[in-house]
PDB file of C-alpha atoms in Angstrom:
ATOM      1  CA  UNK W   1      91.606  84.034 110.762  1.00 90.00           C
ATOM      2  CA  UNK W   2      93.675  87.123 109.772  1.00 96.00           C
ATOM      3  CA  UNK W   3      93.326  90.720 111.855  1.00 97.00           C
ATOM      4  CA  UNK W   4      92.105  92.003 108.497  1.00 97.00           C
ATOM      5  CA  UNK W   5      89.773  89.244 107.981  1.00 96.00           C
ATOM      6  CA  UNK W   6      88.555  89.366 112.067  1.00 97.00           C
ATOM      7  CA  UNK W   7      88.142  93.330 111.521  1.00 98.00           C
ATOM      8  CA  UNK W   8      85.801  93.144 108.513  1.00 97.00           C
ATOM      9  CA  UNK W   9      83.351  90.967 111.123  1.00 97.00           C
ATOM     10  CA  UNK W  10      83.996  93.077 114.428  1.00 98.00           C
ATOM     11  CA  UNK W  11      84.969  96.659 112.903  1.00 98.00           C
ATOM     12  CA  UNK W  12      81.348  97.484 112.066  1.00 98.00           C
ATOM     13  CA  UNK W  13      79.397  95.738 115.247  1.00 98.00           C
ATOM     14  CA  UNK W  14      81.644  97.621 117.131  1.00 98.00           C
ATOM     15  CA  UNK W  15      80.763 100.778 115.057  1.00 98.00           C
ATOM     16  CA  UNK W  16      77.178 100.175 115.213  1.00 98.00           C
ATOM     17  CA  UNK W  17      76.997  99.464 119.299  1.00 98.00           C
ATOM     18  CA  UNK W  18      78.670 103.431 119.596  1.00 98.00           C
ATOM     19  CA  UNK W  19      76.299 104.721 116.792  1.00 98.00           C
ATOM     20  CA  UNK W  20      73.165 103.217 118.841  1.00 98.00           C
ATOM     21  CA  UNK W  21      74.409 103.943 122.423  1.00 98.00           C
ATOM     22  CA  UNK W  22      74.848 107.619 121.063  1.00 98.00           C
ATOM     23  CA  UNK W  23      71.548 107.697 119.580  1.00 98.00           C
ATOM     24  CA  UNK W  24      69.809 106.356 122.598  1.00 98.00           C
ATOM     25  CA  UNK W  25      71.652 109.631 124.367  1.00 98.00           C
ATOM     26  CA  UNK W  26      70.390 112.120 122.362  1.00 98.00           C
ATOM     27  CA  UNK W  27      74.504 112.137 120.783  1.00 97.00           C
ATOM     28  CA  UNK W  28      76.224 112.895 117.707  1.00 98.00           C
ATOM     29  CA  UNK W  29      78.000 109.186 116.867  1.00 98.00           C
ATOM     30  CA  UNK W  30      80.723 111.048 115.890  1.00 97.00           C
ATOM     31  CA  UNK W  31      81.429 112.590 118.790  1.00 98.00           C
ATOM     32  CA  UNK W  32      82.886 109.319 120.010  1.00 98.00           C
ATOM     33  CA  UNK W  33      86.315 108.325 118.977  1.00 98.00           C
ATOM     34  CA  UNK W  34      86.810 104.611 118.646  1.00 98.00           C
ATOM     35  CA  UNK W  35      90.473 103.515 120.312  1.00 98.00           C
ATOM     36  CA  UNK W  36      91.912 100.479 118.709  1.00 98.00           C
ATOM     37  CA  UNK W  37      93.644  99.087 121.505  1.00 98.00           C
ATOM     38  CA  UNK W  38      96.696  96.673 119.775  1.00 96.00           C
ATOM     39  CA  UNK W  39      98.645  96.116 123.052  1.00 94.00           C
ATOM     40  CA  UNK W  40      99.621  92.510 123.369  1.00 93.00           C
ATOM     41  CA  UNK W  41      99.192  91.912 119.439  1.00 96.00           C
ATOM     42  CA  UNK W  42     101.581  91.895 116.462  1.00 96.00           C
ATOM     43  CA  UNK W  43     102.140  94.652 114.092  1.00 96.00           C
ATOM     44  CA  UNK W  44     100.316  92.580 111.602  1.00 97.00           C
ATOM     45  CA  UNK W  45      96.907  93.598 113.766  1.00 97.00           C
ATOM     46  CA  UNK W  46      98.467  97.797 113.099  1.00 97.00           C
ATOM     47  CA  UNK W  47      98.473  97.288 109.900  1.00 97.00           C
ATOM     48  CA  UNK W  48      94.876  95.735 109.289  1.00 98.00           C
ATOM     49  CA  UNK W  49      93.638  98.488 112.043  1.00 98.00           C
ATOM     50  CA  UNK W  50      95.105 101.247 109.625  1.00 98.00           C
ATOM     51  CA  UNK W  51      93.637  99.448 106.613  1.00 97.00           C
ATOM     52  CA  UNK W  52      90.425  99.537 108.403  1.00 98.00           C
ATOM     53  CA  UNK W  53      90.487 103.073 108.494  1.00 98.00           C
ATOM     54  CA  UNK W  54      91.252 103.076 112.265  1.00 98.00           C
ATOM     55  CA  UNK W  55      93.561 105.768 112.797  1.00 97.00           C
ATOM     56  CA  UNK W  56      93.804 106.035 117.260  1.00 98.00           C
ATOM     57  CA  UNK W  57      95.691 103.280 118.708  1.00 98.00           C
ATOM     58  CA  UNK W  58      96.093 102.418 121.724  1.00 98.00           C
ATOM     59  CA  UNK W  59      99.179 100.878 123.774  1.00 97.00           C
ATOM     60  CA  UNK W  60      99.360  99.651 127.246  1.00 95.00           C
ATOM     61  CA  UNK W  61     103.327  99.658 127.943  1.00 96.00           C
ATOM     62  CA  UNK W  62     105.933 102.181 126.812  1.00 97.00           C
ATOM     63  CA  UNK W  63     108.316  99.665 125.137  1.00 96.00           C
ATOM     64  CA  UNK W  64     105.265  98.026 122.648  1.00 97.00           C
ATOM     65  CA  UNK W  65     104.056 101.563 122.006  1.00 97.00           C
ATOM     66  CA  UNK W  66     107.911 102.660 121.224  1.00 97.00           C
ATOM     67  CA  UNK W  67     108.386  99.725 118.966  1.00 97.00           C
ATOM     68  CA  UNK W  68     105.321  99.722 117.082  1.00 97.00           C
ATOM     69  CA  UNK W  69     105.658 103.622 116.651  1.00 97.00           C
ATOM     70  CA  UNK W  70     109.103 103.320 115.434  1.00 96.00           C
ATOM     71  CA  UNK W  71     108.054 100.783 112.700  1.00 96.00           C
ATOM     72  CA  UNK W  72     104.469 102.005 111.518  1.00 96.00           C
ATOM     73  CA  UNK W  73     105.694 106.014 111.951  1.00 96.00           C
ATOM     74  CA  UNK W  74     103.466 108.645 112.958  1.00 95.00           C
ATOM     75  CA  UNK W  75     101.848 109.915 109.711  1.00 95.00           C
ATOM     76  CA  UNK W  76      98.368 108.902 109.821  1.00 95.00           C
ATOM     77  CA  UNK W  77      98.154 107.492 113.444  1.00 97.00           C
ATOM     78  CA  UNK W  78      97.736 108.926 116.551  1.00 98.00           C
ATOM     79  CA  UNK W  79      98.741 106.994 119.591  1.00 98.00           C
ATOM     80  CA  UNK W  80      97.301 106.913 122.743  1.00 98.00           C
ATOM     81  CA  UNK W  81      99.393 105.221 125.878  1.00 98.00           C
ATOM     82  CA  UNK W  82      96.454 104.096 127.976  1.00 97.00           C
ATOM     83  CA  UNK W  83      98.199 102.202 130.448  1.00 95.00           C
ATOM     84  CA  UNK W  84      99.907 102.458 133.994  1.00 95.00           C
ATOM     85  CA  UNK W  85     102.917 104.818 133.781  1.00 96.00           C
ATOM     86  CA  UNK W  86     106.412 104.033 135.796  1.00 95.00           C
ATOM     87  CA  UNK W  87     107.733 107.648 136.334  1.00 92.00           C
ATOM     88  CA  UNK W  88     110.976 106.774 134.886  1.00 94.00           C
ATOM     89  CA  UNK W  89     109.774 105.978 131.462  1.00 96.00           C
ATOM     90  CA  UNK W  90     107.531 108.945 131.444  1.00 96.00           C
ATOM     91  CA  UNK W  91     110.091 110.720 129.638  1.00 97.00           C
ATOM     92  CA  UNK W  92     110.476 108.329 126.582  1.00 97.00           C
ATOM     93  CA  UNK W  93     106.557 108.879 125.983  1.00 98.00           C
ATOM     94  CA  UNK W  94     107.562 112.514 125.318  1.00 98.00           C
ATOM     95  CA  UNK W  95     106.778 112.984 121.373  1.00 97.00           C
ATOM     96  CA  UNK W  96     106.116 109.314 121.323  1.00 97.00           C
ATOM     97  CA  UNK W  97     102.483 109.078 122.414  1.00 98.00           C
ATOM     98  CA  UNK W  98     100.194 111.834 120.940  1.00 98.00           C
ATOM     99  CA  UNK W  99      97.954 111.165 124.467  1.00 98.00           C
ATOM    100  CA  UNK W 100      98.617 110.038 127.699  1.00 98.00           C
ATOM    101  CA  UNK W 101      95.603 108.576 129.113  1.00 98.00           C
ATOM    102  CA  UNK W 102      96.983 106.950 132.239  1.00 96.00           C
ATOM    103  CA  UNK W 103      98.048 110.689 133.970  1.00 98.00           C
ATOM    104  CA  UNK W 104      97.007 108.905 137.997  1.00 97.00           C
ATOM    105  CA  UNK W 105      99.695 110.897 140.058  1.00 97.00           C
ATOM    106  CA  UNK W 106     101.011 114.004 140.524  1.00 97.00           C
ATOM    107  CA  UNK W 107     104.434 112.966 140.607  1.00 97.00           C
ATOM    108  CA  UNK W 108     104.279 111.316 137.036  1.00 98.00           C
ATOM    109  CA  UNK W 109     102.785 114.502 135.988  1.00 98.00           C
ATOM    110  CA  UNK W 110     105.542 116.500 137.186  1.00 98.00           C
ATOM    111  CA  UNK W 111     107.785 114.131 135.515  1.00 98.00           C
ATOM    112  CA  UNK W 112     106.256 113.960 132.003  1.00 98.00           C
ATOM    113  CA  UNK W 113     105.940 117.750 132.159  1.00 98.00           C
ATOM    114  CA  UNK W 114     109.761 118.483 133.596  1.00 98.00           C
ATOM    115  CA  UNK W 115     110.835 116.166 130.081  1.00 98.00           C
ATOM    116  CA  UNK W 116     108.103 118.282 128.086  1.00 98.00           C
ATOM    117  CA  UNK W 117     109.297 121.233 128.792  1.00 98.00           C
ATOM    118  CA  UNK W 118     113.355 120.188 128.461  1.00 98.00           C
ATOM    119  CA  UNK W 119     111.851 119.131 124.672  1.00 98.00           C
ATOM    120  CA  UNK W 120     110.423 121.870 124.129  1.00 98.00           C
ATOM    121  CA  UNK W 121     107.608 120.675 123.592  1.00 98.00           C
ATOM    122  CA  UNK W 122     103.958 120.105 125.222  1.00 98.00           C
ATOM    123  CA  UNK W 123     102.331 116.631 126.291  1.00 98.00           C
ATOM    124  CA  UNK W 124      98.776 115.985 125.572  1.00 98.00           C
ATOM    125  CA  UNK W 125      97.225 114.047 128.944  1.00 98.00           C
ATOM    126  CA  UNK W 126      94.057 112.935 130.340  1.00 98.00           C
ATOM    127  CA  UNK W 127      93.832 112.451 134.418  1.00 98.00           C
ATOM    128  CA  UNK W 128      92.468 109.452 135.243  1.00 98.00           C
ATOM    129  CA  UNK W 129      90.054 109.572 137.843  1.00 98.00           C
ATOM    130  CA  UNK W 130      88.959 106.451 140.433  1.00 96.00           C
ATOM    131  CA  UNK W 131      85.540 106.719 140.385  1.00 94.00           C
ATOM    132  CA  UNK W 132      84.706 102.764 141.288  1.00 89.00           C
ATOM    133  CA  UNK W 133      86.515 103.103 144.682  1.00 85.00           C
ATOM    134  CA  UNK W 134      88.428  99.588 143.771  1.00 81.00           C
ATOM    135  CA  UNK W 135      91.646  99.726 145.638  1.00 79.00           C
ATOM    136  CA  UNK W 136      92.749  97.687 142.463  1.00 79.00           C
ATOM    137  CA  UNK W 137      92.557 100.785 139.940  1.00 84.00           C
ATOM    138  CA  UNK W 138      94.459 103.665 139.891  1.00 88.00           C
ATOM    139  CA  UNK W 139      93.343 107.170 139.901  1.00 96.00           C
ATOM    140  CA  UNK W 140      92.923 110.300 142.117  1.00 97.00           C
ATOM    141  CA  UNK W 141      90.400 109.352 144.705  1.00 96.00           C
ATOM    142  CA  UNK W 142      87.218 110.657 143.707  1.00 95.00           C
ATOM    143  CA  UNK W 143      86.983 113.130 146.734  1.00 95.00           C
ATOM    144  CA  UNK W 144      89.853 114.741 146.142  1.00 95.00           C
ATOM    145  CA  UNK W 145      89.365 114.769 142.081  1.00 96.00           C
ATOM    146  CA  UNK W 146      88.139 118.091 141.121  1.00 96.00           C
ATOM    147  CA  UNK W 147      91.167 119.780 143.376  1.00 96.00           C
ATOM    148  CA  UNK W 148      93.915 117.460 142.068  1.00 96.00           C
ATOM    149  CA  UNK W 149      93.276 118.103 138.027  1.00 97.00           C
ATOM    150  CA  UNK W 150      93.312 121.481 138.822  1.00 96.00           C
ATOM    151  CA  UNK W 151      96.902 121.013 139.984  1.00 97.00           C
ATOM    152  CA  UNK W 152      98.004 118.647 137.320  1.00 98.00           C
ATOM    153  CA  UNK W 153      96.635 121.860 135.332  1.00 97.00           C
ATOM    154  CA  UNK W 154      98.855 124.154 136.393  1.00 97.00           C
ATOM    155  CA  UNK W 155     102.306 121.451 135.574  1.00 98.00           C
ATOM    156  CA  UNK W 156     104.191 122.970 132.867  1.00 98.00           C
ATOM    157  CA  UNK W 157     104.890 120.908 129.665  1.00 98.00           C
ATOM    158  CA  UNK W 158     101.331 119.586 130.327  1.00 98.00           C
ATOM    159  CA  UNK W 159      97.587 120.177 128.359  1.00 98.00           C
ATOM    160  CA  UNK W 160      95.224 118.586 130.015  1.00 98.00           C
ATOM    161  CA  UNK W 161      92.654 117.277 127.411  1.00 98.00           C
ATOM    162  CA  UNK W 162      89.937 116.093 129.774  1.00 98.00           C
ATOM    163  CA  UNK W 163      89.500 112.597 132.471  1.00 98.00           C
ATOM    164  CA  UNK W 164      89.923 108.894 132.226  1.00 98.00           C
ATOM    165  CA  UNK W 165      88.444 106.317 134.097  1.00 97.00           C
ATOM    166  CA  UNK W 166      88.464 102.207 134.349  1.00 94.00           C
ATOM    167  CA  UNK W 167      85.091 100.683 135.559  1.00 91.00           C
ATOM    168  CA  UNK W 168      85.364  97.564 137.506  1.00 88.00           C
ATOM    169  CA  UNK W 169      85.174  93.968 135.253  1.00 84.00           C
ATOM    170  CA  UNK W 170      81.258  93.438 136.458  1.00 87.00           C
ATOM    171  CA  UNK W 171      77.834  92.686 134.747  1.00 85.00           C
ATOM    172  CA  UNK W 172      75.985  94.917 137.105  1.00 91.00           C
ATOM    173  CA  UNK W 173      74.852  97.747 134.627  1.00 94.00           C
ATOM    174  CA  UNK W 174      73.776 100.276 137.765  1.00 94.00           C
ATOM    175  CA  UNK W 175      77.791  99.995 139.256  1.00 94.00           C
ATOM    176  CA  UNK W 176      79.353 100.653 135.634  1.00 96.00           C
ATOM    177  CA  UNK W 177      76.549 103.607 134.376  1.00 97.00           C
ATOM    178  CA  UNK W 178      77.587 105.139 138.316  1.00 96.00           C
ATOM    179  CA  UNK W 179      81.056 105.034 137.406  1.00 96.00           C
ATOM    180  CA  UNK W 180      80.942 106.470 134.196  1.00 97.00           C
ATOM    181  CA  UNK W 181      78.019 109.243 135.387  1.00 97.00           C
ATOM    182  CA  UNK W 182      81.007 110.330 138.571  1.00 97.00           C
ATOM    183  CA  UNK W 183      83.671 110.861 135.960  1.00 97.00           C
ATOM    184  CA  UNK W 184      81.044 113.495 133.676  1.00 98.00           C
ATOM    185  CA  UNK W 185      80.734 114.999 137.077  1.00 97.00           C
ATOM    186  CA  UNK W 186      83.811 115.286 137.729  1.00 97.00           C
ATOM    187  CA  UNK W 187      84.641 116.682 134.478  1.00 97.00           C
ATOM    188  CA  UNK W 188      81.683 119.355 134.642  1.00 96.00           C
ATOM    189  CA  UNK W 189      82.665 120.104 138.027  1.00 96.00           C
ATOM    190  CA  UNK W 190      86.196 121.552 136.815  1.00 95.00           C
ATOM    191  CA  UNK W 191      85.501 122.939 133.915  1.00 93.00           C
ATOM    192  CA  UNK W 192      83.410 125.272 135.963  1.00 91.00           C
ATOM    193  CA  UNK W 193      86.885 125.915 137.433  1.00 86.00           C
ATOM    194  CA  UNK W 194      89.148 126.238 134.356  1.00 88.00           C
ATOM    195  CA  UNK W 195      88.556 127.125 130.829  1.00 88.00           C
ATOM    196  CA  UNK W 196      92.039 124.822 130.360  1.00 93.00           C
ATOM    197  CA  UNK W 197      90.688 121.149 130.898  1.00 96.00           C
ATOM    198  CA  UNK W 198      89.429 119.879 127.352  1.00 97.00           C
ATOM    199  CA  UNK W 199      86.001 117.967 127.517  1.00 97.00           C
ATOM    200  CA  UNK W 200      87.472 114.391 126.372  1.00 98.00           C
ATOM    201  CA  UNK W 201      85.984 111.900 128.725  1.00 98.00           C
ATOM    202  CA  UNK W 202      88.142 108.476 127.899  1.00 98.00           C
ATOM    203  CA  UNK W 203      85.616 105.690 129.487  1.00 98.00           C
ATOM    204  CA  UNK W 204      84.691 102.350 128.254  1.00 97.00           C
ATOM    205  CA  UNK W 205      85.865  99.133 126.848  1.00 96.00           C
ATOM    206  CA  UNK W 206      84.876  96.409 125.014  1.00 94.00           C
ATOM    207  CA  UNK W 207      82.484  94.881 127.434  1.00 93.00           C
ATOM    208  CA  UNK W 208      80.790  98.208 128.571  1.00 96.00           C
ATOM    209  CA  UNK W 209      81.335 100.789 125.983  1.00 97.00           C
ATOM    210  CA  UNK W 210      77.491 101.271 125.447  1.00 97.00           C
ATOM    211  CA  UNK W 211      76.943 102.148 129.037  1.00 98.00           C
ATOM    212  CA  UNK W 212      80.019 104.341 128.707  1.00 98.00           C
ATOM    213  CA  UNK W 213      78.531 106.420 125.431  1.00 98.00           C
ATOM    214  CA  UNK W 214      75.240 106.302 126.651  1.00 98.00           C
ATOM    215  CA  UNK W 215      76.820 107.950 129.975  1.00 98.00           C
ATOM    216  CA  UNK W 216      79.348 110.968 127.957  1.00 98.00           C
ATOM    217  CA  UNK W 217      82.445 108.821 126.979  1.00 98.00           C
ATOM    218  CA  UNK W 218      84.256 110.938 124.034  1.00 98.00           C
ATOM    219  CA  UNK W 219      86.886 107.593 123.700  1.00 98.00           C
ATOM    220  CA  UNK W 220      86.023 104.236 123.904  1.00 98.00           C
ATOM    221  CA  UNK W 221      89.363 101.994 124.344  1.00 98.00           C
ATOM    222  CA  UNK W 222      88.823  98.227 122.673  1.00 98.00           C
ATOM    223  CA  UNK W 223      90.988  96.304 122.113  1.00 96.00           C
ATOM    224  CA  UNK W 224      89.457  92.237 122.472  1.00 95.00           C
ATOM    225  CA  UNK W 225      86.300  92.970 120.700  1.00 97.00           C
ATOM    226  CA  UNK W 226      87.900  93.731 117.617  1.00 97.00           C
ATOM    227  CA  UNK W 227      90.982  91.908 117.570  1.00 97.00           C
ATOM    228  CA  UNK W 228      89.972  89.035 119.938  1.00 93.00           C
ATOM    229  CA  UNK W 229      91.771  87.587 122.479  1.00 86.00           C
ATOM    230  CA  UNK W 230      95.609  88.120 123.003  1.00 76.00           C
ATOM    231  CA  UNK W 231      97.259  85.566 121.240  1.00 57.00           C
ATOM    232  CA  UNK W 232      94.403  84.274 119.899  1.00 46.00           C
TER     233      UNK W 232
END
């Protein structure tokens, strides 16, 4: 089957899980932003995404984001680089990725703000936050969460457009709604701090993102539930 063909089956069950899990919250469905997540599939899957009328995309490495961005533009998409950073290529993502989801320590953020500013230019980020615990996932530790945005806050180059979490690959739906609930705490927590964190809240994928609305998520990031499997 083609990504177009796939996306006329998946696009709207996918659309229809947010709508419901936003209803069932009391929640404006279009207050969520759906995040096409492409990494790992060819630029034929872009294409059908933008044909779709899915406009965020999301990227897991800097090189696949860099390539697909330099062939499909920037008119019309925004891209979102939602995985693991290596400080080094935090630079390249400068004017390459529209937001930075992935922002786990503060000496990346120092990094992709030291490049912003020598571009003259300023970096759209979300901190991602550890709110499972899993020694596995990156993040700020929860306990120290609230105090270390704040300082990512105050990184030049940087605008800190709200949190990011991952919840841990389980069926258990009291361990994923608690580590979605943490992260709205978190946020809610800070931005009785600072007027200068935004209130995006980028939580859920394709096997929990009705927990995740139903919880606050702003951005839900799927990528196998509409495209299927890597490779497949």
């Amino acid at each position: 089957m083609t990504y177009a063909g796939r996306l006329q089956e998946t696009l709207p069950r996918t659309q229809e899980q947010i709508r419901e899990a936003a209803l069932r919250a009391g929640r404006d469905p279009a207050s969520v932003r759906l995040v096409a997540v492409t990494k790992g599939h060819p630029l034929e899957a872009v294409r059908a995404a933008l044909e779709a009328g899915l406009t965020d995309l999301g990227e897991n490495r800097v090189r696949e984001l860099e390539e697909k961005a330099l062939e499909i533009g920037h008119e019309g998409v925004r891209w979102h680089m939602i995985g693991h950073v290596q400080s080094r290529k935090a630079p390249m993502l400068v004017g390459l990725a529209d937001l930075v989801h992935s922002v786990d320590r503060m000496s990346l953020a120092q990094r992709l703000g030291r490049a912003s500013v020598e571009a003259g230019t300023t970096t759209d980020v979300l901190v991602q936050v550890n709110t499972s615990g899993e020694g596995s996932k990156g993040g700020f530790p929860l306990a120290e969460a609230v105090e270390r945005v704040l300082e990512v806050v105050g990184v030049p180059g940087l605008r800190v457009q709200g949190l990011m979490t991952m919840a841990p690959f389980v069926d258990e739906e009291d361990i994923l709604r608690r580590t979605f609930r943490r992260l709205r705490e978190v946020l809610e927590a800070i931005r009785g701090h600072s007027e200068a964190v935004g209130a995006e809240l980028s939580m859920g994928m394709s096997n929990d993102l009705a927990i995740a609305v139903e919880e606050g998520s702003t951005m839900v990031r799927v990528g196998t539930a509409l495209f299927g499997a890597r490779g497949a």
